Amino acid sequence: MTFVVKEIWRYPVKSMQGERLEASAITAQGIPYDRGWAVRDEKTQTIRGAKHLPKLLLCAARYLEGTSAGAVPHVEIALPSGECVRSDDPKVHAAISQAIGREVTLWPLLGAEETDHYRIKDEASKDVVAEWRRLFMLEPDEPLPDLDGFGPQLLKELSQYVAPRGTYFDAFPINVLTESSLRWLRQRAPQAHLDVRRFRPNFLLSNDQVEGLVEDGWIGDELRIGAASIRITSRAPRCVMTSHALPDLDRDPTIIRTIIRELRSCFSIYAEVISPGLVRIGDEAVGAAGAHPGAGHMAAE
């Protein structure tokens, strides 16, 4: 089964709107500089994204070539007011704080050895199951998302730290979404505006001949995408972020409620990098030999 790479996305600041790329290398850590920055909630001293600070989604970020903030370049952030502020501007922390209504500071990616930087210090989040249920917007009788692909070591890491240490990823370095899955979801939430930006993939794949949640059938398979190869590890759990407002999209809770009802809270897939390589818009994505249209839908039910 062959798909085509229709869009490539990188998100310079965790939970802010990202950059569309014409081409990108894929390294062992994913797309270079993806989620290279994040904000820390100063009240809780915990790195936070739009799950907790939804107005971050109203900001947009892009990298500034020829600059360095250590492991990543500096960024320019466009605030909801239209003002732009750079990460090397001393006023950046105050500007973001004012824009989102919470005191935060902006941080570049730090090494995995900086364990205290990544540690969850918010006392309200110490009950991990209760926190996850709240963020996934689950009713008391609704199950947690399928997290089997995460494995016990990663789940333990995410119970103590905001991300796998040394990254600002939610879990894995690559997220893949197909247009066929977007069409499937639109049929079940016809009033919702299901813009791809709500789901923050790294790669949007296209094949007009395919229908259904095809990528759900790829779990455990290898996908060759451009000159790189990735292994599909798990379905991607979806939280309240999918329903938050974006710069030109209103808040819409029906989106996450539909994903909970129809898909046990998961939509799109996570992947790890097997072999690095360059990926361009228009490249083929080939693999998942055992998958067929509709397989993921049956699995989800």
PDB file of C-alpha atoms in Angstrom, residues 27-175:
ATOM      1  CA  THR A  27      17.128  11.632  12.521  1.00  0.00           C
ATOM      2  CA  ALA A  28      17.031   9.077  15.322  1.00  0.00           C
ATOM      3  CA  GLN A  29      15.303  11.781  17.408  1.00  0.00           C
ATOM      4  CA  GLY A  30      12.697  12.584  14.737  1.00  0.00           C
ATOM      5  CA  ILE A  31      12.463  15.814  12.755  1.00  0.00           C
ATOM      6  CA  PRO A  32      15.373  18.054  13.841  1.00  0.00           C
ATOM      7  CA  TYR A  33      14.357  20.659  16.425  1.00  0.00           C
ATOM      8  CA  ASP A  34      10.770  19.415  16.669  1.00  0.00           C
ATOM      9  CA  ARG A  35       9.476  20.557  20.071  1.00  0.00           C
ATOM     10  CA  GLY A  36      12.816  22.230  20.723  1.00  0.00           C
ATOM     11  CA  TRP A  37      11.293  24.686  23.207  1.00  0.00           C
ATOM     12  CA  ALA A  38       8.617  24.552  25.906  1.00  0.00           C
ATOM     13  CA  VAL A  39       7.184  26.806  28.597  1.00  0.00           C
ATOM     14  CA  ARG A  40       7.357  26.218  32.333  1.00  0.00           C
ATOM     15  CA  ASP A  41       4.455  27.170  34.580  1.00  0.00           C
ATOM     16  CA  GLU A  42       6.165  29.186  37.279  1.00  0.00           C
ATOM     17  CA  LYS A  43       3.480  28.525  39.901  1.00  0.00           C
ATOM     18  CA  THR A  44       3.967  24.747  39.742  1.00  0.00           C
ATOM     19  CA  GLN A  45       7.565  24.806  38.395  1.00  0.00           C
ATOM     20  CA  THR A  46       6.457  22.218  35.830  1.00  0.00           C
ATOM     21  CA  ILE A  47       6.884  22.186  32.043  1.00  0.00           C
ATOM     22  CA  ARG A  48       3.406  22.512  30.568  1.00  0.00           C
ATOM     23  CA  GLY A  49       1.673  22.453  27.197  1.00  0.00           C
ATOM     24  CA  ALA A  50      -1.787  23.300  25.950  1.00  0.00           C
ATOM     25  CA  LYS A  51      -3.353  20.456  27.920  1.00  0.00           C
ATOM     26  CA  HIS A  52      -2.965  22.791  30.903  1.00  0.00           C
ATOM     27  CA  LEU A  53      -2.412  26.145  29.152  1.00  0.00           C
ATOM     28  CA  PRO A  54      -4.792  26.145  26.158  1.00  0.00           C
ATOM     29  CA  LYS A  55      -3.960  29.667  24.998  1.00  0.00           C
ATOM     30  CA  LEU A  56      -0.524  28.422  23.921  1.00  0.00           C
ATOM     31  CA  LEU A  57      -2.301  27.132  20.812  1.00  0.00           C
ATOM     32  CA  LEU A  58      -3.100  30.733  19.857  1.00  0.00           C
ATOM     33  CA  CYS A  59       0.630  31.442  19.512  1.00  0.00           C
ATOM     34  CA  ALA A  60       2.810  30.402  16.568  1.00  0.00           C
ATOM     35  CA  ALA A  61       6.543  29.809  16.420  1.00  0.00           C
ATOM     36  CA  ARG A  62       9.260  29.578  13.800  1.00  0.00           C
ATOM     37  CA  TYR A  63      12.995  29.000  14.006  1.00  0.00           C
ATOM     38  CA  LEU A  64      15.511  31.754  13.282  1.00  0.00           C
ATOM     39  CA  GLU A  65      18.292  30.508  11.025  1.00  0.00           C
ATOM     40  CA  GLY A  66      21.844  31.250  12.031  1.00  0.00           C
ATOM     41  CA  THR A  67      21.076  31.511  15.758  1.00  0.00           C
ATOM     42  CA  SER A  68      21.896  29.222  18.660  1.00  0.00           C
ATOM     43  CA  ALA A  69      20.326  28.669  22.071  1.00  0.00           C
ATOM     44  CA  GLY A  70      22.456  25.644  22.843  1.00  0.00           C
ATOM     45  CA  ALA A  71      20.865  22.455  21.529  1.00  0.00           C
ATOM     46  CA  VAL A  72      18.397  24.339  19.311  1.00  0.00           C
ATOM     47  CA  PRO A  73      18.164  27.632  17.386  1.00  0.00           C
ATOM     48  CA  HIS A  74      16.297  30.611  18.766  1.00  0.00           C
ATOM     49  CA  VAL A  75      12.656  31.089  17.806  1.00  0.00           C
ATOM     50  CA  GLU A  76      10.363  33.955  16.932  1.00  0.00           C
ATOM     51  CA  ILE A  77       6.907  33.716  18.491  1.00  0.00           C
ATOM     52  CA  ALA A  78       3.835  35.390  17.034  1.00  0.00           C
ATOM     53  CA  LEU A  79       1.427  36.231  19.881  1.00  0.00           C
ATOM     54  CA  PRO A  80      -2.382  36.464  19.523  1.00  0.00           C
ATOM     55  CA  SER A  81      -2.113  40.272  19.544  1.00  0.00           C
ATOM     56  CA  GLY A  82      -0.006  40.169  16.370  1.00  0.00           C
ATOM     57  CA  GLU A  83       3.145  41.144  18.260  1.00  0.00           C
ATOM     58  CA  CYS A  84       6.245  39.046  17.621  1.00  0.00           C
ATOM     59  CA  VAL A  85       8.898  38.352  20.223  1.00  0.00           C
ATOM     60  CA  ARG A  86      12.181  36.443  19.992  1.00  0.00           C
ATOM     61  CA  SER A  87      13.426  33.882  22.467  1.00  0.00           C
ATOM     62  CA  ASP A  88      16.636  35.882  22.917  1.00  0.00           C
ATOM     63  CA  ASP A  89      14.655  38.975  23.946  1.00  0.00           C
ATOM     64  CA  PRO A  90      14.682  39.421  27.750  1.00  0.00           C
ATOM     65  CA  LYS A  91      10.998  40.414  27.533  1.00  0.00           C
ATOM     66  CA  VAL A  92       9.946  37.078  26.014  1.00  0.00           C
ATOM     67  CA  HIS A  93       8.802  35.497  29.294  1.00  0.00           C
ATOM     68  CA  ALA A  94       6.613  38.451  30.244  1.00  0.00           C
ATOM     69  CA  ALA A  95       5.171  38.696  26.726  1.00  0.00           C
ATOM     70  CA  ILE A  96       4.104  35.035  26.610  1.00  0.00           C
ATOM     71  CA  SER A  97       2.785  35.210  30.176  1.00  0.00           C
ATOM     72  CA  GLN A  98       0.607  38.177  29.350  1.00  0.00           C
ATOM     73  CA  ALA A  99      -0.672  36.507  26.184  1.00  0.00           C
ATOM     74  CA  ILE A 100      -1.768  33.276  27.880  1.00  0.00           C
ATOM     75  CA  GLY A 101      -2.788  34.682  31.264  1.00  0.00           C
ATOM     76  CA  ARG A 102      -0.322  32.657  33.330  1.00  0.00           C
ATOM     77  CA  GLU A 103       3.204  33.335  34.515  1.00  0.00           C
ATOM     78  CA  VAL A 104       5.520  31.161  32.447  1.00  0.00           C
ATOM     79  CA  THR A 105       9.126  31.076  31.295  1.00  0.00           C
ATOM     80  CA  LEU A 106      10.393  29.805  27.938  1.00  0.00           C
ATOM     81  CA  TRP A 107      13.011  27.033  27.951  1.00  0.00           C
ATOM     82  CA  PRO A 108      15.121  25.429  25.217  1.00  0.00           C
ATOM     83  CA  LEU A 109      15.595  21.684  25.231  1.00  0.00           C
ATOM     84  CA  LEU A 110      17.929  20.483  27.984  1.00  0.00           C
ATOM     85  CA  GLY A 111      19.844  17.215  28.280  1.00  0.00           C
ATOM     86  CA  ALA A 112      18.312  14.046  29.686  1.00  0.00           C
ATOM     87  CA  GLU A 113      20.577  14.353  32.720  1.00  0.00           C
ATOM     88  CA  GLU A 114      18.651  17.478  33.805  1.00  0.00           C
ATOM     89  CA  THR A 115      16.069  15.312  35.550  1.00  0.00           C
ATOM     90  CA  ASP A 116      14.714  18.056  37.778  1.00  0.00           C
ATOM     91  CA  HIS A 117      13.844  20.139  34.714  1.00  0.00           C
ATOM     92  CA  TYR A 118      11.548  17.402  33.395  1.00  0.00           C
ATOM     93  CA  ARG A 119      10.067  16.276  36.706  1.00  0.00           C
ATOM     94  CA  ILE A 120       6.329  16.747  37.365  1.00  0.00           C
ATOM     95  CA  LYS A 121       6.200  19.008  40.419  1.00  0.00           C
ATOM     96  CA  ASP A 122       2.548  20.022  40.255  1.00  0.00           C
ATOM     97  CA  GLU A 123       0.885  18.430  43.277  1.00  0.00           C
ATOM     98  CA  ALA A 124      -2.443  18.352  41.425  1.00  0.00           C
ATOM     99  CA  SER A 125      -0.882  15.928  38.917  1.00  0.00           C
ATOM    100  CA  LYS A 126       0.623  13.466  41.385  1.00  0.00           C
ATOM    101  CA  ASP A 127      -2.401  11.142  41.108  1.00  0.00           C
ATOM    102  CA  VAL A 128      -1.419   9.972  37.639  1.00  0.00           C
ATOM    103  CA  VAL A 129      -4.575   8.059  36.730  1.00  0.00           C
ATOM    104  CA  ALA A 130      -6.843  10.897  37.880  1.00  0.00           C
ATOM    105  CA  GLU A 131      -4.735  13.405  35.936  1.00  0.00           C
ATOM    106  CA  TRP A 132      -4.842  11.335  32.767  1.00  0.00           C
ATOM    107  CA  ARG A 133      -8.599  10.856  33.047  1.00  0.00           C
ATOM    108  CA  ARG A 134      -9.052  14.609  33.386  1.00  0.00           C
ATOM    109  CA  LEU A 135      -6.807  15.450  30.440  1.00  0.00           C
ATOM    110  CA  PHE A 136      -8.441  12.815  28.234  1.00  0.00           C
ATOM    111  CA  MET A 137     -11.864  14.264  29.221  1.00  0.00           C
ATOM    112  CA  LEU A 138     -13.163  10.852  30.292  1.00  0.00           C
ATOM    113  CA  GLU A 139     -16.424  10.244  32.107  1.00  0.00           C
ATOM    114  CA  PRO A 140     -16.265   7.908  35.146  1.00  0.00           C
ATOM    115  CA  ASP A 141     -17.455   4.902  33.119  1.00  0.00           C
ATOM    116  CA  GLU A 142     -15.148   5.476  30.137  1.00  0.00           C
ATOM    117  CA  PRO A 143     -11.874   3.508  29.850  1.00  0.00           C
ATOM    118  CA  LEU A 144      -8.420   4.998  29.544  1.00  0.00           C
ATOM    119  CA  PRO A 145      -6.937   5.000  26.029  1.00  0.00           C
ATOM    120  CA  ASP A 146      -5.139   1.938  24.758  1.00  0.00           C
ATOM    121  CA  LEU A 147      -1.577   2.460  25.996  1.00  0.00           C
ATOM    122  CA  ASP A 148      -0.220  -1.033  25.271  1.00  0.00           C
ATOM    123  CA  GLY A 149       2.275   0.261  22.722  1.00  0.00           C
ATOM    124  CA  PHE A 150       3.891   2.532  25.290  1.00  0.00           C
ATOM    125  CA  GLY A 151       5.407  -0.290  27.344  1.00  0.00           C
ATOM    126  CA  PRO A 152       5.970  -0.322  31.121  1.00  0.00           C
ATOM    127  CA  GLN A 153       9.253   1.628  31.063  1.00  0.00           C
ATOM    128  CA  LEU A 154       7.787   4.555  29.105  1.00  0.00           C
ATOM    129  CA  LEU A 155       4.621   4.590  31.213  1.00  0.00           C
ATOM    130  CA  LYS A 156       6.754   4.739  34.369  1.00  0.00           C
ATOM    131  CA  GLU A 157       8.764   7.615  32.859  1.00  0.00           C
ATOM    132  CA  LEU A 158       5.597   9.539  31.994  1.00  0.00           C
ATOM    133  CA  SER A 159       4.207   9.056  35.493  1.00  0.00           C
ATOM    134  CA  GLN A 160       7.156  11.016  36.925  1.00  0.00           C
ATOM    135  CA  TYR A 161       8.252  13.342  34.114  1.00  0.00           C
ATOM    136  CA  VAL A 162       6.427  15.595  31.670  1.00  0.00           C
ATOM    137  CA  ALA A 163       8.102  13.869  28.708  1.00  0.00           C
ATOM    138  CA  PRO A 164      10.745  11.246  28.011  1.00  0.00           C
ATOM    139  CA  ARG A 165      13.740  13.023  29.506  1.00  0.00           C
ATOM    140  CA  GLY A 166      15.807  14.925  26.970  1.00  0.00           C
ATOM    141  CA  THR A 167      12.712  15.655  24.849  1.00  0.00           C
ATOM    142  CA  TYR A 168       9.504  17.663  24.965  1.00  0.00           C
ATOM    143  CA  PHE A 169       7.550  14.952  23.105  1.00  0.00           C
ATOM    144  CA  ASP A 170       4.378  13.574  24.641  1.00  0.00           C
ATOM    145  CA  ALA A 171       5.721  10.055  24.114  1.00  0.00           C
ATOM    146  CA  PHE A 172       7.346   9.251  20.727  1.00  0.00           C
ATOM    147  CA  PRO A 173       9.285  11.360  18.198  1.00  0.00           C
ATOM    148  CA  ILE A 174       7.022  10.899  15.144  1.00  0.00           C
ATOM    149  CA  ASN A 175       3.264  11.247  14.640  1.00  0.00           C
TER     150      ASN A 175
END
